[in-house]
């Protein structure tokens, strides 16, 4: 009996050992399977997060961005403010050429970025910052007098972008939005760019709603500068902004961005309001004094009623300031509707 009992116990122990070994084998197999999945996961993740190359055309130049630029320099204030509005200051190694003060909401970001020059930097100063990308508001940045051509900079591994809405005839708000979206694509912050454009659209629509119905569009003359002959906005972005607030630029038929006209023609077209661009060495006060002292303008409605709207040059540029410009124009044109 004892022998049979020992045999039975031995068989039970053997069976248990086999079961345990099987379990361990299965556990090892499961572990190996899990380990294999874990090892494959980073590769899949890397594939998913690898940046897709961005291709776009800018001012007739086809460009490819295998990755987002890391050392950008902005040239001209409206380009700088687009970058800051998109939260891209950490990708900027320099900036240049302010028309006036940077928007207060971006000042803290702006103050962290080296200012390379009051206007356009020299080629030596520009290249010393080791940029991989340059974003200009005006195409004049990329000529022999300033930083060299876009082709020359490309040979030095600097990709360039020109604000297209600032360098085409009759640009609209939609053109500005496209520039913002393009910068968003280049720097892989498309969601931020879409959100920014959506915010600008909403503010513009709110201002237009406040204006409401306008029976007769106010006639606007934009005074930039000039004594013997006035220099004025013609077929450009300012005309589009004026139209957006249901008014009319009296020189919108001139096929130029800005143009020199005659005081006689200003009198003939008789504006209701004069928009004065405030910038440069001539003060606002001096510009107003000049307009009020011109005997030929005495009978012009805007002069008789002293209806002046002051617009900083930065607000008239194709950047993120459209709501500011439109609010300024609308409150000057319709003071009883827009405050």
CSV table of C-alpha atoms in Angstrom, one decimal:
chain,number,residue,atom,x,y,z
A,1,UNK,CA,0.0,0.0,0.0
A,2,UNK,CA,2.8,2.4,0.9
A,3,UNK,CA,4.5,1.6,-2.4
A,4,UNK,CA,1.3,2.3,-4.4
A,5,UNK,CA,0.7,5.5,-2.4
A,6,UNK,CA,4.2,6.7,-3.2
A,7,UNK,CA,3.7,5.9,-6.9
A,8,UNK,CA,0.5,7.8,-6.9
A,9,UNK,CA,2.1,10.8,-5.2
A,10,UNK,CA,5.0,10.6,-7.7
A,11,UNK,CA,2.6,10.6,-10.6
A,12,UNK,CA,0.7,13.6,-9.2
A,13,UNK,CA,4.0,15.5,-8.6
A,14,UNK,CA,5.1,14.7,-12.2
A,15,UNK,CA,1.9,15.9,-13.6
A,16,UNK,CA,2.1,19.1,-11.6
A,17,UNK,CA,5.7,19.6,-12.8
A,18,UNK,CA,4.6,19.2,-16.4
A,19,UNK,CA,1.8,21.7,-15.9
A,20,UNK,CA,4.2,24.2,-14.3
A,21,UNK,CA,6.7,23.8,-17.2
A,22,UNK,CA,3.9,24.3,-19.7
A,23,UNK,CA,2.7,27.4,-17.9
A,24,UNK,CA,6.3,28.8,-17.8
A,25,UNK,CA,6.7,28.0,-21.5
A,26,UNK,CA,3.5,29.8,-22.3
A,27,UNK,CA,4.5,32.7,-20.1
A,28,UNK,CA,7.8,33.0,-21.9
A,29,UNK,CA,6.1,32.8,-25.3
A,30,UNK,CA,3.6,35.5,-24.2
A,31,UNK,CA,6.5,37.6,-22.9
A,32,UNK,CA,8.4,37.2,-26.1
A,33,UNK,CA,5.3,38.1,-28.1
A,34,UNK,CA,4.8,41.2,-25.9
A,35,UNK,CA,8.4,42.1,-26.2
A,36,UNK,CA,8.2,41.9,-30.0
A,37,UNK,CA,5.2,44.2,-30.1
A,38,UNK,CA,7.0,46.6,-27.8
A,39,UNK,CA,10.0,46.6,-30.0
A,40,UNK,CA,8.0,47.2,-33.2
A,41,UNK,CA,5.9,50.0,-31.6
A,42,UNK,CA,8.7,52.7,-31.6
A,43,UNK,CA,9.3,52.0,-35.3
A,44,UNK,CA,5.6,52.5,-36.1
A,45,UNK,CA,5.5,55.5,-33.9
A,46,UNK,CA,8.5,57.0,-35.6
A,47,UNK,CA,7.0,56.4,-38.9
A,48,UNK,CA,3.7,58.1,-37.8
A,49,UNK,CA,5.5,61.2,-36.3
A,50,UNK,CA,8.0,61.6,-39.1
A,51,UNK,CA,7.4,65.0,-40.7
A,52,UNK,CA,5.9,65.0,-44.1
A,53,UNK,CA,7.6,67.2,-46.6
A,54,UNK,CA,5.8,70.5,-47.3
A,55,UNK,CA,5.7,71.8,-50.8
A,56,UNK,CA,4.3,75.2,-51.9
A,57,UNK,CA,4.8,77.9,-54.4
A,58,UNK,CA,5.5,81.5,-53.3
A,59,UNK,CA,5.8,84.4,-55.8
A,60,UNK,CA,6.5,81.9,-58.6
A,61,UNK,CA,9.2,80.1,-56.6
A,62,UNK,CA,8.5,76.4,-55.9
A,63,UNK,CA,9.8,75.4,-52.5
A,64,UNK,CA,10.1,72.1,-50.5
A,65,UNK,CA,10.5,72.0,-46.7
A,66,UNK,CA,11.5,68.5,-45.6
A,67,UNK,CA,11.2,69.8,-42.0
A,68,UNK,CA,10.2,73.0,-40.2
A,69,UNK,CA,12.8,75.8,-40.2
A,70,UNK,CA,14.7,76.1,-36.9
A,71,UNK,CA,16.6,79.4,-37.4
A,72,UNK,CA,14.2,81.9,-39.0
A,73,UNK,CA,14.8,85.6,-39.5
A,74,UNK,CA,11.8,88.0,-40.1
A,75,UNK,CA,12.2,91.1,-42.2
A,76,UNK,CA,9.4,93.7,-41.9
A,77,UNK,CA,7.0,94.2,-39.0
A,78,UNK,CA,4.0,92.4,-40.4
A,79,UNK,CA,6.0,89.3,-41.1
A,80,UNK,CA,7.4,89.4,-37.6
A,81,UNK,CA,3.9,89.7,-36.1
A,82,UNK,CA,2.5,86.8,-38.1
A,83,UNK,CA,5.3,84.6,-36.7
A,84,UNK,CA,4.7,85.8,-33.1
A,85,UNK,CA,0.9,85.4,-33.4
A,86,UNK,CA,1.6,81.8,-34.4
A,87,UNK,CA,3.8,81.3,-31.3
A,88,UNK,CA,7.0,80.7,-33.3
A,89,UNK,CA,9.5,82.9,-31.4
A,90,UNK,CA,11.5,79.8,-30.4
A,91,UNK,CA,12.2,79.2,-34.1
A,92,UNK,CA,13.5,82.8,-34.6
A,93,UNK,CA,17.1,83.9,-34.4
A,94,UNK,CA,16.6,87.4,-35.6
A,95,UNK,CA,14.2,90.1,-36.7
A,96,UNK,CA,14.4,93.5,-38.4
A,97,UNK,CA,12.6,96.6,-39.8
A,98,UNK,CA,9.8,97.8,-37.5
A,99,UNK,CA,7.5,100.5,-38.9
A,100,UNK,CA,6.4,101.4,-35.3
A,101,UNK,CA,5.9,99.6,-32.0
A,102,UNK,CA,5.3,95.9,-31.9
A,103,UNK,CA,1.8,94.9,-30.8
A,104,UNK,CA,1.7,94.9,-26.9
A,105,UNK,CA,0.5,91.3,-26.7
A,106,UNK,CA,3.6,90.1,-28.6
A,107,UNK,CA,6.2,92.4,-26.9
A,108,UNK,CA,7.4,89.8,-24.3
A,109,UNK,CA,8.0,87.3,-27.1
A,110,UNK,CA,9.6,89.9,-29.3
A,111,UNK,CA,12.0,91.1,-26.6
A,112,UNK,CA,13.6,87.6,-26.5
A,113,UNK,CA,14.6,87.8,-30.2
A,114,UNK,CA,17.8,89.6,-31.4
A,115,UNK,CA,17.1,92.7,-33.4
A,116,UNK,CA,19.6,92.6,-36.3
A,117,UNK,CA,19.0,96.1,-37.7
A,118,UNK,CA,16.7,99.1,-37.6
A,119,UNK,CA,15.9,98.5,-41.2
A,120,UNK,CA,17.3,95.6,-43.4
A,121,UNK,CA,20.5,94.1,-41.9
A,122,UNK,CA,23.7,93.9,-44.0
A,123,UNK,CA,24.4,90.6,-45.7
A,124,UNK,CA,27.2,90.0,-43.2
A,125,UNK,CA,25.0,90.5,-40.1
A,126,UNK,CA,22.2,88.5,-41.6
A,127,UNK,CA,24.4,85.5,-42.5
A,128,UNK,CA,26.2,85.7,-39.1
A,129,UNK,CA,23.0,84.6,-37.5
A,130,UNK,CA,23.2,81.4,-39.5
A,131,UNK,CA,19.5,81.4,-40.7
A,132,UNK,CA,17.9,78.6,-42.5
A,133,UNK,CA,14.8,80.6,-43.4
A,134,UNK,CA,14.0,84.3,-44.1
A,135,UNK,CA,10.5,85.7,-44.1
A,136,UNK,CA,10.0,89.2,-45.7
A,137,UNK,CA,7.0,91.4,-45.9
A,138,UNK,CA,8.3,93.1,-49.0
A,139,UNK,CA,10.2,91.6,-52.0
A,140,UNK,CA,12.6,94.5,-51.8
A,141,UNK,CA,14.4,92.6,-49.0
A,142,UNK,CA,15.7,90.2,-51.5
A,143,UNK,CA,17.6,92.3,-54.0
A,144,UNK,CA,21.2,93.2,-54.6
A,145,UNK,CA,21.0,96.4,-52.5
A,146,UNK,CA,19.8,94.5,-49.5
A,147,UNK,CA,20.2,90.7,-48.8
A,148,UNK,CA,20.7,89.4,-52.3
A,149,UNK,CA,18.3,87.5,-54.5
A,150,UNK,CA,16.3,84.5,-53.3
A,151,UNK,CA,18.3,82.3,-55.7
A,152,UNK,CA,21.6,83.4,-54.1
A,153,UNK,CA,20.3,82.8,-50.6
A,154,UNK,CA,19.0,79.4,-51.6
A,155,UNK,CA,22.6,78.5,-52.6
A,156,UNK,CA,23.6,79.4,-49.1
A,157,UNK,CA,20.9,77.0,-47.7
A,158,UNK,CA,18.6,79.9,-46.7
A,159,UNK,CA,15.0,79.3,-47.9
A,160,UNK,CA,13.0,82.5,-48.4
A,161,UNK,CA,9.3,83.4,-48.2
A,162,UNK,CA,7.8,86.8,-49.3
A,163,UNK,CA,4.4,87.9,-48.0
A,164,UNK,CA,2.5,87.4,-51.3
A,165,UNK,CA,-0.4,89.5,-50.3
A,166,UNK,CA,1.9,92.5,-49.9
A,167,UNK,CA,3.4,92.1,-53.4
A,168,UNK,CA,0.4,91.6,-55.7
A,169,UNK,CA,-2.2,94.1,-57.1
A,170,UNK,CA,-5.4,94.5,-55.3
A,171,UNK,CA,-4.8,92.1,-52.4
A,172,UNK,CA,-7.8,91.1,-50.2
A,173,UNK,CA,-8.1,89.7,-46.7
A,174,UNK,CA,-8.4,86.2,-48.2
A,175,UNK,CA,-4.8,86.7,-49.6
A,176,UNK,CA,-3.6,87.6,-46.2
A,177,UNK,CA,-5.2,84.6,-44.7
A,178,UNK,CA,-3.5,82.4,-47.3
A,179,UNK,CA,-0.1,83.8,-46.3
A,180,UNK,CA,-0.8,83.0,-42.6
A,181,UNK,CA,-1.9,79.5,-43.5
A,182,UNK,CA,1.3,79.0,-45.6
A,183,UNK,CA,3.5,80.0,-42.7
A,184,UNK,CA,1.5,77.6,-40.5
A,185,UNK,CA,2.2,74.7,-43.0
A,186,UNK,CA,5.9,75.5,-43.3
A,187,UNK,CA,6.4,75.5,-39.5
A,188,UNK,CA,3.9,72.6,-38.9
A,189,UNK,CA,1.6,74.6,-36.8
A,190,UNK,CA,-1.4,74.4,-39.2
A,191,UNK,CA,-4.0,74.2,-36.3
A,192,UNK,CA,-2.6,77.5,-34.8
A,193,UNK,CA,-2.8,79.2,-38.2
A,194,UNK,CA,-6.3,78.1,-38.9
A,195,UNK,CA,-7.3,79.3,-35.4
A,196,UNK,CA,-5.7,82.6,-36.0
A,197,UNK,CA,-7.4,83.1,-39.3
A,198,UNK,CA,-10.7,82.1,-37.8
A,199,UNK,CA,-10.3,84.7,-35.0
A,200,UNK,CA,-9.5,87.5,-37.5
A,201,UNK,CA,-12.5,86.5,-39.6
A,202,UNK,CA,-14.8,86.6,-36.6
A,203,UNK,CA,-13.5,90.1,-35.5
A,204,UNK,CA,-13.9,91.4,-39.1
A,205,UNK,CA,-17.5,90.1,-39.3
A,206,UNK,CA,-18.3,91.6,-35.9
A,207,UNK,CA,-17.2,95.1,-37.1
A,208,UNK,CA,-19.2,94.7,-40.3
A,209,UNK,CA,-22.3,93.7,-38.3
A,210,UNK,CA,-21.9,96.8,-36.2
A,211,UNK,CA,-21.8,99.0,-39.3
A,212,UNK,CA,-24.9,97.4,-40.7
A,213,UNK,CA,-26.6,98.9,-43.7
A,214,UNK,CA,-25.0,101.8,-45.4
A,215,UNK,CA,-27.2,103.8,-47.8
A,216,UNK,CA,-24.3,105.7,-49.5
A,217,UNK,CA,-20.7,104.6,-49.2
A,218,UNK,CA,-18.5,107.4,-47.7
A,219,UNK,CA,-15.7,108.6,-50.1
A,220,UNK,CA,-12.2,108.2,-48.7
A,221,UNK,CA,-9.0,109.8,-49.6
A,222,UNK,CA,-5.8,108.2,-48.2
A,223,UNK,CA,-3.0,110.7,-47.6
A,224,UNK,CA,0.4,109.2,-47.3
A,225,UNK,CA,2.7,112.1,-48.0
A,226,UNK,CA,3.6,114.9,-50.4
A,227,UNK,CA,3.2,118.6,-50.5
A,228,UNK,CA,3.2,119.7,-54.2
A,229,UNK,CA,1.5,116.5,-55.2
A,230,UNK,CA,-0.1,114.0,-52.8
A,231,UNK,CA,1.0,110.4,-52.6
A,232,UNK,CA,-1.9,108.1,-52.0
A,233,UNK,CA,-3.1,104.5,-51.8
A,234,UNK,CA,-4.7,103.3,-55.0
A,235,UNK,CA,-5.3,99.6,-56.0
A,236,UNK,CA,-3.8,98.0,-52.9
A,237,UNK,CA,-4.7,96.4,-49.5
A,238,UNK,CA,-5.9,99.7,-48.0
A,239,UNK,CA,-8.5,99.9,-50.7
A,240,UNK,CA,-9.6,96.4,-49.8
A,241,UNK,CA,-9.8,97.4,-46.1
A,242,UNK,CA,-11.8,100.5,-46.9
A,243,UNK,CA,-14.2,98.4,-49.1
A,244,UNK,CA,-14.6,96.0,-46.2
A,245,UNK,CA,-16.1,98.7,-44.1
A,246,UNK,CA,-18.5,99.7,-46.9
A,247,UNK,CA,-16.7,102.8,-48.0
A,248,UNK,CA,-14.9,103.7,-51.2
A,249,UNK,CA,-11.3,104.8,-51.9
A,250,UNK,CA,-11.6,107.7,-54.4
A,251,UNK,CA,-8.5,106.6,-56.2
A,252,UNK,CA,-9.3,102.9,-56.5
A,253,UNK,CA,-9.4,103.2,-60.3
A,254,UNK,CA,-5.6,103.9,-60.5
A,255,UNK,CA,-3.8,100.8,-61.5
A,256,UNK,CA,-1.0,101.1,-59.0
A,257,UNK,CA,-0.4,100.1,-55.4
A,258,UNK,CA,0.5,103.7,-54.4
A,259,UNK,CA,0.4,106.7,-56.8
A,260,UNK,CA,1.2,110.4,-57.0
A,261,UNK,CA,-2.0,112.3,-58.0
A,262,UNK,CA,-2.9,116.0,-58.1
A,263,UNK,CA,-4.6,118.2,-55.5
A,264,UNK,CA,-7.0,119.3,-58.2
A,265,UNK,CA,-8.1,115.7,-58.7
A,266,UNK,CA,-8.6,115.3,-54.9
A,267,UNK,CA,-10.9,118.4,-55.0
A,268,UNK,CA,-12.8,117.0,-58.0
A,269,UNK,CA,-13.4,113.7,-56.3
A,270,UNK,CA,-14.4,115.4,-53.0
A,271,UNK,CA,-13.8,112.9,-50.2
A,272,UNK,CA,-16.0,112.8,-47.1
A,273,UNK,CA,-13.1,111.5,-45.0
A,274,UNK,CA,-9.3,111.6,-45.2
A,275,UNK,CA,-7.3,108.7,-43.8
A,276,UNK,CA,-3.8,109.9,-42.8
A,277,UNK,CA,-1.1,107.3,-42.7
A,278,UNK,CA,1.0,108.1,-39.6
A,279,UNK,CA,4.6,107.1,-40.0
A,280,UNK,CA,8.0,108.5,-41.0
A,281,UNK,CA,9.8,111.7,-40.2
A,282,UNK,CA,6.7,114.0,-40.9
A,283,UNK,CA,4.6,114.1,-37.8
A,284,UNK,CA,0.8,113.6,-37.8
A,285,UNK,CA,0.3,117.2,-36.7
A,286,UNK,CA,2.3,118.4,-39.6
A,287,UNK,CA,0.3,116.3,-42.1
A,288,UNK,CA,-3.0,117.6,-40.7
A,289,UNK,CA,-1.7,121.2,-40.8
A,290,UNK,CA,-0.6,120.8,-44.4
A,291,UNK,CA,-4.1,119.5,-45.4
A,292,UNK,CA,-5.9,122.2,-43.6
A,293,UNK,CA,-3.7,125.0,-45.0
A,294,UNK,CA,-4.2,124.1,-48.7
A,295,UNK,CA,-6.5,126.8,-50.1
A,296,UNK,CA,-7.5,124.5,-52.9
A,297,UNK,CA,-8.9,122.0,-50.4
A,298,UNK,CA,-11.1,124.5,-48.5
A,299,UNK,CA,-14.3,123.3,-50.2
A,300,UNK,CA,-13.7,119.6,-49.8
A,301,UNK,CA,-16.2,117.9,-47.4
A,302,UNK,CA,-13.5,116.2,-45.3
A,303,UNK,CA,-11.6,119.4,-44.8
A,304,UNK,CA,-14.7,121.5,-44.0
A,305,UNK,CA,-15.8,119.0,-41.4
A,306,UNK,CA,-12.2,118.1,-40.3
A,307,UNK,CA,-12.9,114.5,-40.7
A,308,UNK,CA,-9.6,112.7,-40.3
A,309,UNK,CA,-8.9,109.1,-39.5
A,310,UNK,CA,-5.4,108.3,-38.4
A,311,UNK,CA,-4.0,104.9,-39.3
A,312,UNK,CA,-0.5,103.7,-38.3
A,313,UNK,CA,1.4,102.3,-41.3
A,314,UNK,CA,1.7,99.0,-39.5
A,315,UNK,CA,-2.1,98.6,-39.4
A,316,UNK,CA,-2.2,99.2,-43.2
A,317,UNK,CA,0.2,96.3,-43.9
A,318,UNK,CA,-0.9,92.8,-44.8
A,319,UNK,CA,-0.6,91.0,-41.5
A,320,UNK,CA,-2.5,90.2,-38.3
A,321,UNK,CA,-3.7,93.8,-37.7
A,322,UNK,CA,-6.8,93.8,-40.0
A,323,UNK,CA,-9.2,94.0,-37.1
A,324,UNK,CA,-7.4,96.9,-35.6
A,325,UNK,CA,-7.3,98.7,-39.0
A,326,UNK,CA,-11.0,98.0,-39.7
A,327,UNK,CA,-12.1,99.1,-36.2
A,328,UNK,CA,-10.1,102.3,-36.6
A,329,UNK,CA,-11.6,103.0,-40.1
A,330,UNK,CA,-15.2,102.0,-39.0
A,331,UNK,CA,-15.2,104.1,-35.9
A,332,UNK,CA,-14.0,107.1,-37.9
A,333,UNK,CA,-16.5,106.6,-40.7
A,334,UNK,CA,-19.5,105.6,-38.5
A,335,UNK,CA,-18.9,107.1,-35.1
A,336,UNK,CA,-22.6,106.7,-34.2
A,337,UNK,CA,-22.4,102.9,-34.9
A,338,UNK,CA,-18.9,101.7,-34.0
A,339,UNK,CA,-17.2,102.8,-30.8
